[in-house]
Structure formats: C-alpha cells, structure tokens
Short mmCIF file of N, CA and C in Angstrom, two decimals:
data_model
loop_
_atom_site.label_atom_id
_atom_site.label_comp_id
_atom_site.label_asym_id
_atom_site.label_seq_id
_atom_site.Cartn_x
_atom_site.Cartn_y
_atom_site.Cartn_z
N MET A 7 73.45 109.97 113.64
CA MET A 7 73.98 109.69 112.32
C MET A 7 74.88 108.45 112.38
N MET A 8 74.67 107.56 111.43
CA MET A 8 75.44 106.31 111.42
C MET A 8 76.81 106.53 110.78
N ALA A 9 77.81 105.87 111.32
CA ALA A 9 79.15 105.94 110.74
C ALA A 9 79.19 105.11 109.46
N GLU A 10 79.90 105.62 108.48
CA GLU A 10 80.02 104.87 107.23
C GLU A 10 80.91 103.66 107.42
N GLN A 11 80.48 102.55 106.84
CA GLN A 11 81.28 101.33 106.90
C GLN A 11 81.96 101.13 105.55
N PRO A 12 83.22 100.74 105.56
CA PRO A 12 83.89 100.49 104.28
C PRO A 12 83.26 99.30 103.57
N THR A 13 83.25 99.35 102.25
CA THR A 13 82.65 98.25 101.49
C THR A 13 83.54 97.03 101.46
N ALA A 14 84.84 97.22 101.64
CA ALA A 14 85.77 96.09 101.67
C ALA A 14 86.96 96.45 102.54
N PRO A 15 87.40 95.53 103.38
CA PRO A 15 88.58 95.80 104.20
C PRO A 15 89.82 95.99 103.34
N ALA A 16 90.78 96.77 103.83
CA ALA A 16 91.99 97.04 103.06
C ALA A 16 92.81 95.78 102.82
N CYS A 17 92.62 94.77 103.67
CA CYS A 17 93.41 93.54 103.53
C CYS A 17 92.75 92.54 102.58
N ALA A 18 91.62 92.89 101.99
CA ALA A 18 90.93 91.97 101.10
C ALA A 18 90.90 92.53 99.68
N PRO A 19 91.87 92.16 98.85
CA PRO A 19 91.87 92.65 97.47
C PRO A 19 90.68 92.11 96.70
N THR A 20 90.11 92.94 95.83
CA THR A 20 88.94 92.52 95.06
C THR A 20 89.33 91.93 93.72
N THR A 21 90.60 92.10 93.34
CA THR A 21 91.07 91.54 92.07
C THR A 21 92.35 90.77 92.29
N ASN A 22 92.71 89.97 91.32
CA ASN A 22 93.95 89.21 91.40
C ASN A 22 95.12 90.19 91.25
N PRO A 23 95.99 90.33 92.24
CA PRO A 23 97.06 91.33 92.18
C PRO A 23 98.12 91.03 91.12
N VAL A 24 98.24 89.79 90.68
CA VAL A 24 99.24 89.43 89.68
C VAL A 24 98.54 88.83 88.46
N PRO A 25 98.46 89.59 87.36
CA PRO A 25 97.82 89.05 86.16
C PRO A 25 98.52 87.78 85.69
N GLY A 26 97.74 86.76 85.36
CA GLY A 26 98.31 85.50 84.91
C GLY A 26 98.50 84.49 86.02
N ALA A 27 98.50 84.95 87.27
CA ALA A 27 98.65 84.02 88.40
C ALA A 27 97.27 83.51 88.78
N SER A 28 97.15 82.22 88.89
CA SER A 28 95.86 81.64 89.26
C SER A 28 96.06 80.35 90.02
N ALA A 29 94.99 79.87 90.61
CA ALA A 29 95.06 78.62 91.36
C ALA A 29 95.30 77.43 90.44
N SER A 30 94.98 77.59 89.15
CA SER A 30 95.15 76.49 88.22
C SER A 30 96.60 76.32 87.77
N GLY A 31 97.44 77.31 88.03
CA GLY A 31 98.85 77.21 87.66
C GLY A 31 99.03 77.21 86.15
N ALA A 32 99.97 76.43 85.66
CA ALA A 32 100.28 76.40 84.23
C ALA A 32 99.57 75.25 83.52
N SER A 33 98.59 74.65 84.15
CA SER A 33 97.91 73.50 83.56
C SER A 33 96.99 73.90 82.41
N GLY A 34 96.68 75.19 82.29
CA GLY A 34 95.82 75.65 81.22
C GLY A 34 94.34 75.52 81.55
N ALA A 35 94.02 75.18 82.79
CA ALA A 35 92.62 75.05 83.20
C ALA A 35 91.99 76.44 83.29
N PRO A 36 90.69 76.54 83.02
CA PRO A 36 90.02 77.84 83.14
C PRO A 36 90.07 78.36 84.57
N GLN A 37 90.06 79.68 84.72
CA GLN A 37 90.17 80.28 86.04
C GLN A 37 88.84 80.33 86.78
N THR A 38 87.82 79.67 86.25
CA THR A 38 86.52 79.69 86.90
C THR A 38 86.53 78.93 88.22
N ALA A 39 87.57 78.13 88.46
CA ALA A 39 87.65 77.37 89.70
C ALA A 39 87.95 78.27 90.89
N ARG A 40 88.51 79.45 90.65
CA ARG A 40 88.84 80.38 91.73
C ARG A 40 87.70 81.36 91.92
N VAL A 41 87.01 81.25 93.05
CA VAL A 41 85.87 82.10 93.33
C VAL A 41 86.25 83.10 94.41
N PRO A 42 86.14 84.39 94.14
CA PRO A 42 86.48 85.38 95.15
C PRO A 42 85.50 85.37 96.31
N ARG A 43 85.99 85.61 97.50
CA ARG A 43 85.14 85.67 98.69
C ARG A 43 84.55 87.07 98.80
N VAL A 44 83.26 87.15 98.99
CA VAL A 44 82.60 88.43 99.18
C VAL A 44 81.95 88.41 100.55
N LEU A 45 82.37 89.33 101.40
CA LEU A 45 81.83 89.38 102.76
C LEU A 45 80.57 90.23 102.78
N SER A 46 79.59 89.78 103.51
CA SER A 46 78.37 90.56 103.62
C SER A 46 78.57 91.68 104.62
N ILE A 47 77.75 92.72 104.51
CA ILE A 47 77.87 93.87 105.40
C ILE A 47 77.50 93.49 106.83
N ALA A 48 76.55 92.58 106.97
CA ALA A 48 76.08 92.20 108.31
C ALA A 48 77.10 91.38 109.08
N GLY A 49 78.13 90.90 108.42
CA GLY A 49 79.16 90.13 109.09
C GLY A 49 78.97 88.63 108.98
N THR A 50 77.91 88.20 108.33
CA THR A 50 77.70 86.77 108.13
C THR A 50 78.17 86.40 106.74
N ASP A 51 78.82 85.27 106.61
CA ASP A 51 79.35 84.83 105.33
C ASP A 51 78.70 83.51 104.95
N PRO A 52 77.67 83.53 104.12
CA PRO A 52 76.96 82.29 103.77
C PRO A 52 77.83 81.29 103.00
N SER A 53 78.95 81.73 102.46
CA SER A 53 79.82 80.81 101.73
C SER A 53 80.67 79.96 102.65
N GLY A 54 80.66 80.26 103.95
CA GLY A 54 81.41 79.45 104.90
C GLY A 54 82.82 79.94 105.14
N GLY A 55 83.16 81.12 104.63
CA GLY A 55 84.50 81.66 104.83
C GLY A 55 84.71 82.15 106.26
N ALA A 56 85.95 82.41 106.60
CA ALA A 56 86.28 82.85 107.95
C ALA A 56 85.87 84.30 108.19
N GLY A 57 85.71 85.07 107.13
CA GLY A 57 85.30 86.46 107.28
C GLY A 57 86.44 87.40 107.61
N ILE A 58 87.66 86.97 107.34
CA ILE A 58 88.81 87.85 107.59
C ILE A 58 89.63 88.02 106.33
#
C-alpha cells in the first residue's frame, strides 16, 4: 500500500495570507502579475521554481 502524499507542503500557502497585499503595492496595477507557484507531485517544476 502506498503512503499518501500531501497535496501541498505546510510551508506553501495556497492563498495570499493578507488580503489587499500584493506585489503591485499601492500602484493600482492588477494582481495578475503575481502567479502562484504550483508544485507537481512528481517533484519536477516546469515553471522553473526551486520547489521549496
């Protein structure tokens, strides 16, 4: 029987922890510039992230 793997590590929040806080700051730019990192189950990250 295979051990269950968590879908996301505890250190990787899936949402912005502070509503209103964004990479765009107070400039009024849309928040589409901030793309969340999604790690694949196999351990490879095609987006080029560090995977941690």
